[in-house]
Amino acid sequence: MAITLIRFIPANALADADPRWGVVFGEKVAPLDGSYPTTADLIRNGREAARQLTPAQATLDLDSVRVLPPVTSNQQFICQGVNYESHVRESGLDPKNFPFNTIFTKAPSCISGPYDDVVRPSHVKLLDYEIELGLVLGRDLVPGEVVTPDKLHEVLAGVTIVNDISARDVQLPQGQFYKGKSYQTFGPVGPVLLLLEPREWQRWRELKMTLTVNGIARQQAYCGEMLFKPHQTLTELASLHGMHAGDLVATGTPAGCAAKAPGKLVMFILKHFMSDAGKWKAFIAKAKKNPLYLKPSDVMALSIRTDDGALDLGQQRTRVVSA
């Protein structure tokens, strides 16, 4: 059975309190003995101990703790872009023109808790959301290794929810994915790290992602719709650079983001009659009228689970506030 793992501090603890790990059983938490400062430490040295915990050891009420992101900020934060055909199309692109895996990074310092506020910087007006399935590595990748679909359990430890918050008015005009996606709090992760058993990894395609804003569904899709599957991405990453236990890979988002490509007529006018600076000025001016972009006080709720509930990554819930 999957293990529902959280990282937490007591709700009334000081900000510098040492985080702990625990296993969730219903509305209770069984704390894990020992110190595991990073996600890598937990995976390498505490995973088996977590599997031994039982409901009888669940002595803490879940509502008595503050849940922290299960991925610590020392870990790499790797992302896939345009990895769902529906999102490729809503971005005004043709999936046939993307025979490659689009990979970029977010600063790990942007990782925030699953219930923490998302802070919109004062200069950002086009704040967007992206629900994504997060893969957490269970060991270091061997340089050049080939990961096959039936061996995911040998490489990965578990899955978590990621919201790839994006400042579109920085990312798109500047062509700066890193800048536009790396502001503080732009990476809510969690609430749980769901440790999967080997047979459960074969069900990753059945995980259904849902994101709502103020209770209205914006994104909904099954993870099986990915263009580049986890084994392909892990194989490619192993050929590029070092990847280590505890590192996070966000696997892309489906359609439903606030950002949309302009219509064909608008694209024609922009292409043939406006300078680059003018194009982006017009884009931002039009986008500011789009009510789907996030505003202060908006509340996002994200969930990922199989339809039968056997695999459930919990619900992430965050509120947008002004800087």
mmCIF file of C-alpha atoms in Angstrom:
data_model
loop_
_atom_site.group_PDB
_atom_site.id
_atom_site.type_symbol
_atom_site.label_atom_id
_atom_site.label_comp_id
_atom_site.label_asym_id
_atom_site.label_seq_id
_atom_site.Cartn_x
_atom_site.Cartn_y
_atom_site.Cartn_z
ATOM 1 C CA MET A 1 0.000 0.000 0.000
ATOM 2 C CA ALA A 2 1.075 3.569 -0.721
ATOM 3 C CA ILE A 3 2.500 5.498 2.238
ATOM 4 C CA THR A 4 1.125 9.015 2.777
ATOM 5 C CA LEU A 5 4.076 10.979 4.089
ATOM 6 C CA ILE A 6 4.121 14.579 5.313
ATOM 7 C CA ARG A 7 6.775 16.968 6.586
ATOM 8 C CA PHE A 8 5.560 19.177 9.426
ATOM 9 C CA ILE A 9 6.107 21.262 12.531
ATOM 10 C CA PRO A 10 3.622 21.741 15.384
ATOM 11 C CA ALA A 11 1.077 24.418 14.479
ATOM 12 C CA ASN A 12 2.142 26.571 17.452
ATOM 13 C CA ALA A 13 5.883 26.101 16.930
ATOM 14 C CA LEU A 14 8.308 28.929 16.256
ATOM 15 C CA ALA A 15 9.331 29.511 12.646
ATOM 16 C CA ASP A 16 12.804 28.040 13.243
ATOM 17 C CA ALA A 17 11.508 24.769 14.720
ATOM 18 C CA ASP A 18 13.079 21.622 13.299
ATOM 19 C CA PRO A 19 10.690 19.935 10.852
ATOM 20 C CA ARG A 20 9.719 16.308 11.328
ATOM 21 C CA TRP A 21 8.272 13.651 9.056
ATOM 22 C CA GLY A 22 5.256 11.466 9.676
ATOM 23 C CA VAL A 23 2.793 9.081 8.082
ATOM 24 C CA VAL A 24 -0.850 10.119 7.786
ATOM 25 C CA PHE A 25 -3.578 7.702 8.839
ATOM 26 C CA GLY A 26 -6.942 9.387 8.308
ATOM 27 C CA GLU A 27 -6.932 12.523 10.473
ATOM 28 C CA LYS A 28 -3.948 11.390 12.551
ATOM 29 C CA VAL A 29 -0.185 11.482 12.069
ATOM 30 C CA ALA A 30 2.341 8.883 13.212
ATOM 31 C CA PRO A 31 5.603 10.833 13.711
ATOM 32 C CA LEU A 32 8.791 9.284 12.414
ATOM 33 C CA ASP A 33 11.659 9.049 14.886
ATOM 34 C CA GLY A 34 15.004 10.469 13.855
ATOM 35 C CA SER A 35 16.244 13.585 12.081
ATOM 36 C CA TYR A 36 15.948 13.857 8.305
ATOM 37 C CA PRO A 37 16.772 17.464 7.338
ATOM 38 C CA THR A 38 16.277 17.000 3.594
ATOM 39 C CA THR A 39 14.039 14.984 1.326
ATOM 40 C CA ALA A 40 17.099 13.045 0.214
ATOM 41 C CA ASP A 41 17.901 12.144 3.837
ATOM 42 C CA LEU A 42 14.377 10.869 4.372
ATOM 43 C CA ILE A 43 14.377 8.798 1.198
ATOM 44 C CA ARG A 44 17.831 7.332 1.723
ATOM 45 C CA ASN A 45 17.648 6.709 5.466
ATOM 46 C CA GLY A 46 14.041 6.923 6.661
ATOM 47 C CA ARG A 47 11.842 5.426 3.985
ATOM 48 C CA GLU A 48 11.818 1.914 5.390
ATOM 49 C CA ALA A 49 11.172 3.167 8.924
ATOM 50 C CA ALA A 50 8.182 5.113 7.590
ATOM 51 C CA ARG A 51 6.783 1.930 6.054
ATOM 52 C CA GLN A 52 6.848 0.273 9.480
ATOM 53 C CA LEU A 53 4.637 2.878 11.174
ATOM 54 C CA THR A 54 1.086 1.793 12.039
ATOM 55 C CA PRO A 55 -2.205 3.575 12.861
ATOM 56 C CA ALA A 56 -1.635 2.709 16.528
ATOM 57 C CA GLN A 57 1.397 5.027 16.484
ATOM 58 C CA ALA A 58 -0.596 7.947 15.063
ATOM 59 C CA THR A 59 -0.612 10.139 18.169
ATOM 60 C CA LEU A 60 -0.909 13.600 16.587
ATOM 61 C CA ASP A 61 -4.028 15.233 15.215
ATOM 62 C CA LEU A 62 -3.490 16.336 11.635
ATOM 63 C CA ASP A 63 -5.014 19.726 12.390
ATOM 64 C CA SER A 64 -2.470 20.272 15.179
ATOM 65 C CA VAL A 65 0.470 20.509 12.764
ATOM 66 C CA ARG A 66 1.587 22.902 10.055
ATOM 67 C CA VAL A 67 2.253 20.929 6.885
ATOM 68 C CA LEU A 68 5.447 21.911 5.061
ATOM 69 C CA PRO A 69 6.430 21.104 1.465
ATOM 70 C CA PRO A 70 7.653 17.489 1.260
ATOM 71 C CA VAL A 71 10.464 18.551 -1.077
ATOM 72 C CA THR A 72 13.173 20.612 0.620
ATOM 73 C CA SER A 73 14.773 23.624 -1.042
ATOM 74 C CA ASN A 74 18.176 21.978 -1.443
ATOM 75 C CA GLN A 75 16.791 19.613 -4.086
ATOM 76 C CA GLN A 76 16.756 20.266 -7.824
ATOM 77 C CA PHE A 77 13.449 21.494 -9.280
ATOM 78 C CA ILE A 78 13.248 20.343 -12.903
ATOM 79 C CA CYS A 79 10.198 21.059 -15.073
ATOM 80 C CA GLN A 80 8.708 19.928 -18.351
ATOM 81 C CA GLY A 81 6.941 22.422 -20.589
ATOM 82 C CA VAL A 82 4.219 21.927 -23.227
ATOM 83 C CA ASN A 83 3.932 18.247 -22.247
ATOM 84 C CA TYR A 84 0.181 17.886 -22.859
ATOM 85 C CA GLU A 85 -1.270 18.233 -26.347
ATOM 86 C CA SER A 86 -4.187 20.275 -25.004
ATOM 87 C CA HIS A 87 -1.788 22.837 -23.501
ATOM 88 C CA VAL A 88 0.323 22.932 -26.667
ATOM 89 C CA ARG A 89 -2.773 23.813 -28.690
ATOM 90 C CA GLU A 90 -4.066 26.455 -26.278
ATOM 91 C CA SER A 91 -0.605 28.052 -26.479
ATOM 92 C CA GLY A 92 -1.166 28.497 -30.225
ATOM 93 C CA LEU A 93 1.322 25.796 -31.195
ATOM 94 C CA ASP A 94 1.146 22.633 -33.260
ATOM 95 C CA PRO A 95 2.049 19.420 -31.375
ATOM 96 C CA LYS A 96 3.653 18.112 -34.561
ATOM 97 C CA ASN A 97 6.266 20.841 -34.232
ATOM 98 C CA PHE A 98 7.327 19.618 -30.785
ATOM 99 C CA PRO A 99 9.165 16.323 -31.356
ATOM 100 C CA PHE A 100 11.397 17.182 -28.391
ATOM 101 C CA ASN A 101 10.995 17.268 -24.621
ATOM 102 C CA THR A 102 10.955 20.868 -23.339
ATOM 103 C CA ILE A 103 12.903 21.004 -20.064
ATOM 104 C CA PHE A 104 13.687 23.976 -17.826
ATOM 105 C CA THR A 105 14.291 24.692 -14.142
ATOM 106 C CA LYS A 106 12.652 26.653 -11.346
ATOM 107 C CA ALA A 107 14.701 27.974 -8.452
ATOM 108 C CA PRO A 108 14.283 25.564 -5.507
ATOM 109 C CA SER A 109 13.967 28.637 -3.275
ATOM 110 C CA CYS A 110 10.500 29.189 -4.764
ATOM 111 C CA ILE A 111 9.191 25.989 -3.138
ATOM 112 C CA SER A 112 6.485 26.798 -0.602
ATOM 113 C CA GLY A 113 4.010 24.904 1.519
ATOM 114 C CA PRO A 114 0.726 23.427 0.278
ATOM 115 C CA TYR A 115 -1.343 25.860 2.352
ATOM 116 C CA ASP A 116 0.940 28.902 2.291
ATOM 117 C CA ASP A 117 -0.016 32.140 0.532
ATOM 118 C CA VAL A 118 1.209 32.740 -3.013
ATOM 119 C CA VAL A 119 2.691 36.242 -3.070
ATOM 120 C CA ARG A 120 2.185 38.227 -6.283
ATOM 121 C CA PRO A 121 5.103 40.673 -6.751
ATOM 122 C CA SER A 122 3.991 44.286 -7.157
ATOM 123 C CA HIS A 123 5.197 44.503 -10.785
ATOM 124 C CA VAL A 124 3.444 41.284 -11.866
ATOM 125 C CA LYS A 125 -0.058 41.620 -13.308
ATOM 126 C CA LEU A 126 -0.422 38.375 -15.276
ATOM 127 C CA LEU A 127 -0.165 35.684 -12.590
ATOM 128 C CA ASP A 128 -1.013 32.185 -13.811
ATOM 129 C CA TYR A 129 -1.349 28.666 -12.405
ATOM 130 C CA GLU A 130 -0.340 25.196 -13.678
ATOM 131 C CA ILE A 131 -1.225 21.962 -11.899
ATOM 132 C CA GLU A 132 1.431 19.278 -12.427
ATOM 133 C CA LEU A 133 2.280 15.799 -11.214
ATOM 134 C CA GLY A 134 5.588 15.939 -9.342
ATOM 135 C CA LEU A 135 7.941 12.942 -9.461
ATOM 136 C CA VAL A 136 10.402 12.584 -6.567
ATOM 137 C CA LEU A 137 13.541 10.554 -7.224
ATOM 138 C CA GLY A 138 14.244 7.568 -4.997
ATOM 139 C CA ARG A 139 17.923 7.324 -5.895
ATOM 140 C CA ASP A 140 20.615 9.018 -7.959
ATOM 141 C CA LEU A 141 20.331 8.493 -11.688
ATOM 142 C CA VAL A 142 23.250 6.661 -13.247
ATOM 143 C CA PRO A 143 24.730 8.800 -16.054
ATOM 144 C CA GLY A 144 23.472 7.461 -19.373
ATOM 145 C CA GLU A 145 21.071 4.922 -17.882
ATOM 146 C CA VAL A 146 17.912 3.977 -19.756
ATOM 147 C CA VAL A 147 14.742 3.873 -17.660
ATOM 148 C CA THR A 148 11.991 1.591 -18.942
ATOM 149 C CA PRO A 149 8.246 1.931 -18.179
ATOM 150 C CA ASP A 150 8.250 -1.165 -15.964
ATOM 151 C CA LYS A 151 11.207 0.044 -13.869
ATOM 152 C CA LEU A 152 9.873 3.350 -12.550
ATOM 153 C CA HIS A 153 9.761 1.904 -9.035
ATOM 154 C CA GLU A 154 13.517 1.354 -9.153
ATOM 155 C CA VAL A 155 14.177 5.054 -9.809
ATOM 156 C CA LEU A 156 11.306 6.988 -8.220
ATOM 157 C CA ALA A 157 10.203 7.159 -4.588
ATOM 158 C CA GLY A 158 6.853 8.858 -4.892
ATOM 159 C CA VAL A 159 4.607 11.544 -6.304
ATOM 160 C CA THR A 160 3.342 14.923 -5.114
ATOM 161 C CA ILE A 161 1.280 17.899 -6.300
ATOM 162 C CA VAL A 162 3.061 20.880 -7.868
ATOM 163 C CA ASN A 163 1.599 24.256 -8.828
ATOM 164 C CA ASP A 164 3.936 25.907 -11.331
ATOM 165 C CA ILE A 165 2.972 29.524 -10.628
ATOM 166 C CA SER A 166 4.062 31.791 -13.490
ATOM 167 C CA ALA A 167 4.396 35.527 -14.087
ATOM 168 C CA ARG A 168 3.418 35.546 -17.761
ATOM 169 C CA ASP A 169 4.291 39.240 -18.202
ATOM 170 C CA VAL A 170 7.883 38.342 -17.295
ATOM 171 C CA GLN A 171 8.132 34.862 -18.787
ATOM 172 C CA LEU A 172 6.707 35.530 -22.253
ATOM 173 C CA PRO A 173 7.975 38.987 -23.319
ATOM 174 C CA GLN A 174 11.437 38.313 -21.898
ATOM 175 C CA GLY A 175 11.632 34.644 -22.892
ATOM 176 C CA GLN A 176 12.672 34.025 -19.291
ATOM 177 C CA PHE A 177 11.129 30.830 -17.970
ATOM 178 C CA TYR A 178 13.504 30.798 -14.986
ATOM 179 C CA LYS A 179 12.776 34.400 -13.970
ATOM 180 C CA GLY A 180 9.055 34.273 -14.635
ATOM 181 C CA LYS A 181 8.588 31.072 -12.621
ATOM 182 C CA SER A 182 11.073 31.422 -9.752
ATOM 183 C CA TYR A 183 9.811 34.214 -7.516
ATOM 184 C CA GLN A 184 9.410 33.332 -3.849
ATOM 185 C CA THR A 185 6.272 31.174 -3.255
ATOM 186 C CA PHE A 186 5.907 30.364 -6.981
ATOM 187 C CA GLY A 187 6.299 26.634 -6.294
ATOM 188 C CA PRO A 188 3.662 25.283 -3.893
ATOM 189 C CA VAL A 189 4.378 21.563 -3.357
ATOM 190 C CA GLY A 190 2.406 18.943 -1.433
ATOM 191 C CA PRO A 191 0.668 18.387 0.898
ATOM 192 C CA VAL A 192 1.957 14.813 0.799
ATOM 193 C CA LEU A 193 4.717 12.747 -0.696
ATOM 194 C CA LEU A 194 2.917 9.564 -1.669
ATOM 195 C CA LEU A 195 5.407 6.687 -1.590
ATOM 196 C CA LEU A 196 4.282 4.081 -4.105
ATOM 197 C CA GLU A 197 4.775 0.324 -4.216
ATOM 198 C CA PRO A 198 6.129 -1.214 -7.456
ATOM 199 C CA ARG A 199 2.718 -2.316 -8.742
ATOM 200 C CA GLU A 200 1.207 1.091 -7.925
ATOM 201 C CA TRP A 201 3.659 2.837 -10.247
ATOM 202 C CA GLN A 202 1.875 1.171 -13.153
ATOM 203 C CA ARG A 203 -1.200 3.275 -12.314
ATOM 204 C CA TRP A 204 0.394 6.722 -12.740
ATOM 205 C CA ARG A 205 -1.537 7.214 -15.993
ATOM 206 C CA GLU A 206 -4.826 6.940 -14.066
ATOM 207 C CA LEU A 207 -4.045 9.880 -11.780
ATOM 208 C CA LYS A 208 -6.522 12.672 -12.471
ATOM 209 C CA MET A 209 -5.471 16.282 -11.927
ATOM 210 C CA THR A 210 -8.002 18.956 -10.978
ATOM 211 C CA LEU A 211 -7.372 22.644 -10.303
ATOM 212 C CA THR A 212 -10.069 25.086 -9.252
ATOM 213 C CA VAL A 213 -9.977 28.830 -8.629
ATOM 214 C CA ASN A 214 -12.588 30.088 -6.185
ATOM 215 C CA GLY A 215 -14.388 26.759 -6.536
ATOM 216 C CA ILE A 216 -14.615 26.840 -10.351
ATOM 217 C CA ALA A 217 -12.741 24.137 -12.273
ATOM 218 C CA ARG A 218 -10.040 25.505 -14.570
ATOM 219 C CA GLN A 219 -7.894 22.421 -15.311
ATOM 220 C CA GLN A 220 -8.767 18.729 -15.397
ATOM 221 C CA ALA A 221 -6.921 15.895 -17.124
ATOM 222 C CA TYR A 222 -5.437 12.447 -16.624
ATOM 223 C CA CYS A 223 -1.665 12.181 -16.282
ATOM 224 C CA GLY A 224 -1.655 9.500 -18.975
ATOM 225 C CA GLU A 225 -2.176 12.296 -21.520
ATOM 226 C CA MET A 226 1.473 13.369 -21.170
ATOM 227 C CA LEU A 227 3.345 13.552 -24.460
ATOM 228 C CA PHE A 228 6.698 12.566 -22.927
ATOM 229 C CA LYS A 229 6.203 9.914 -20.269
ATOM 230 C CA PRO A 230 8.172 9.687 -17.000
ATOM 231 C CA HIS A 231 10.531 6.944 -18.205
ATOM 232 C CA GLN A 232 11.428 8.988 -21.292
ATOM 233 C CA THR A 233 12.095 12.131 -19.273
ATOM 234 C CA LEU A 234 14.190 10.301 -16.681
ATOM 235 C CA THR A 235 16.240 8.699 -19.446
ATOM 236 C CA GLU A 236 16.863 12.069 -21.062
ATOM 237 C CA LEU A 237 17.768 13.709 -17.754
ATOM 238 C CA ALA A 238 20.251 10.909 -17.053
ATOM 239 C CA SER A 239 21.984 11.821 -20.321
ATOM 240 C CA LEU A 240 22.205 15.520 -19.402
ATOM 241 C CA HIS A 241 23.381 16.036 -15.825
ATOM 242 C CA GLY A 242 23.358 14.648 -12.318
ATOM 243 C CA MET A 243 19.989 13.859 -10.749
ATOM 244 C CA HIS A 244 19.811 12.769 -7.148
ATOM 245 C CA ALA A 245 17.517 11.198 -4.583
ATOM 246 C CA GLY A 246 14.882 13.702 -3.460
ATOM 247 C CA ASP A 247 15.045 15.833 -6.620
ATOM 248 C CA LEU A 248 11.698 16.957 -8.041
ATOM 249 C CA VAL A 249 10.514 16.672 -11.645
ATOM 250 C CA ALA A 250 7.292 18.533 -12.519
ATOM 251 C CA THR A 251 5.816 16.828 -15.566
ATOM 252 C CA GLY A 252 3.853 19.586 -17.319
ATOM 253 C CA THR A 253 0.315 20.923 -17.278
ATOM 254 C CA PRO A 254 -2.839 20.372 -19.360
ATOM 255 C CA ALA A 255 -5.090 23.017 -20.938
ATOM 256 C CA GLY A 256 -6.973 25.510 -18.828
ATOM 257 C CA CYS A 257 -4.328 28.079 -17.905
ATOM 258 C CA ALA A 258 -5.210 31.770 -17.988
ATOM 259 C CA ALA A 259 -2.655 32.408 -20.740
ATOM 260 C CA LYS A 260 -4.098 31.766 -24.188
ATOM 261 C CA ALA A 261 -2.717 32.351 -27.666
ATOM 262 C CA PRO A 262 -4.284 35.245 -29.630
ATOM 263 C CA GLY A 263 -6.631 34.373 -32.500
ATOM 264 C CA LYS A 264 -5.348 33.944 -36.074
ATOM 265 C CA LEU A 265 -6.349 37.466 -37.179
ATOM 266 C CA VAL A 266 -4.613 39.038 -34.197
ATOM 267 C CA MET A 267 -1.532 36.895 -34.816
ATOM 268 C CA PHE A 268 -1.458 38.038 -38.470
ATOM 269 C CA ILE A 269 -1.615 41.707 -37.474
ATOM 270 C CA LEU A 270 1.046 41.269 -34.800
ATOM 271 C CA LYS A 271 3.354 39.421 -37.174
ATOM 272 C CA HIS A 272 3.125 41.755 -40.145
ATOM 273 C CA PHE A 273 2.393 45.206 -38.787
ATOM 274 C CA MET A 274 3.982 45.596 -35.362
ATOM 275 C CA SER A 275 7.488 45.693 -33.921
ATOM 276 C CA ASP A 276 8.501 43.146 -31.296
ATOM 277 C CA ALA A 277 8.158 45.730 -28.547
ATOM 278 C CA GLY A 278 4.740 46.715 -29.862
ATOM 279 C CA LYS A 279 3.597 43.104 -30.043
ATOM 280 C CA TRP A 280 4.305 42.465 -26.381
ATOM 281 C CA LYS A 281 2.847 45.792 -25.298
ATOM 282 C CA ALA A 282 -0.375 44.893 -27.108
ATOM 283 C CA PHE A 283 -0.315 41.350 -25.690
ATOM 284 C CA ILE A 284 0.012 42.553 -22.101
ATOM 285 C CA ALA A 285 -2.636 45.242 -22.536
ATOM 286 C CA LYS A 286 -5.129 42.676 -23.847
ATOM 287 C CA ALA A 287 -4.176 40.038 -21.273
ATOM 288 C CA LYS A 288 -4.817 42.455 -18.394
ATOM 289 C CA LYS A 289 -8.501 42.311 -19.351
ATOM 290 C CA ASN A 290 -8.548 38.521 -19.016
ATOM 291 C CA PRO A 291 -10.422 37.687 -15.782
ATOM 292 C CA LEU A 292 -8.783 34.257 -15.542
ATOM 293 C CA TYR A 293 -5.446 35.639 -14.355
ATOM 294 C CA LEU A 294 -5.009 35.354 -10.605
ATOM 295 C CA LYS A 295 -5.826 38.286 -8.363
ATOM 296 C CA PRO A 296 -5.254 38.896 -4.649
ATOM 297 C CA SER A 297 -7.757 36.907 -2.533
ATOM 298 C CA ASP A 298 -8.200 34.207 -5.211
ATOM 299 C CA VAL A 299 -8.038 30.703 -3.739
ATOM 300 C CA MET A 300 -6.617 27.761 -5.694
ATOM 301 C CA ALA A 301 -7.425 24.156 -4.805
ATOM 302 C CA LEU A 302 -5.462 21.352 -6.456
ATOM 303 C CA SER A 303 -5.983 17.607 -6.191
ATOM 304 C CA ILE A 304 -4.522 14.536 -7.877
ATOM 305 C CA ARG A 305 -6.030 11.086 -7.346
ATOM 306 C CA THR A 306 -7.217 7.990 -9.160
ATOM 307 C CA ASP A 307 -10.956 7.746 -9.747
ATOM 308 C CA ASP A 308 -11.241 4.877 -7.271
ATOM 309 C CA GLY A 309 -9.371 6.852 -4.594
ATOM 310 C CA ALA A 310 -6.749 4.143 -4.120
ATOM 311 C CA LEU A 311 -3.998 6.657 -4.871
ATOM 312 C CA ASP A 312 -4.692 10.094 -3.393
ATOM 313 C CA LEU A 313 -2.176 12.936 -3.177
ATOM 314 C CA GLY A 314 -4.460 15.055 -0.998
ATOM 315 C CA GLN A 315 -5.551 18.623 -1.687
ATOM 316 C CA GLN A 316 -3.322 21.655 -1.952
ATOM 317 C CA ARG A 317 -5.042 24.932 -1.096
ATOM 318 C CA THR A 318 -3.378 28.339 -1.454
ATOM 319 C CA ARG A 319 -4.486 31.979 -1.510
ATOM 320 C CA VAL A 320 -3.052 34.787 -3.614
ATOM 321 C CA VAL A 321 -1.892 37.898 -1.762
ATOM 322 C CA SER A 322 -0.167 41.099 -2.839
ATOM 323 C CA ALA A 323 3.491 41.703 -2.062
#
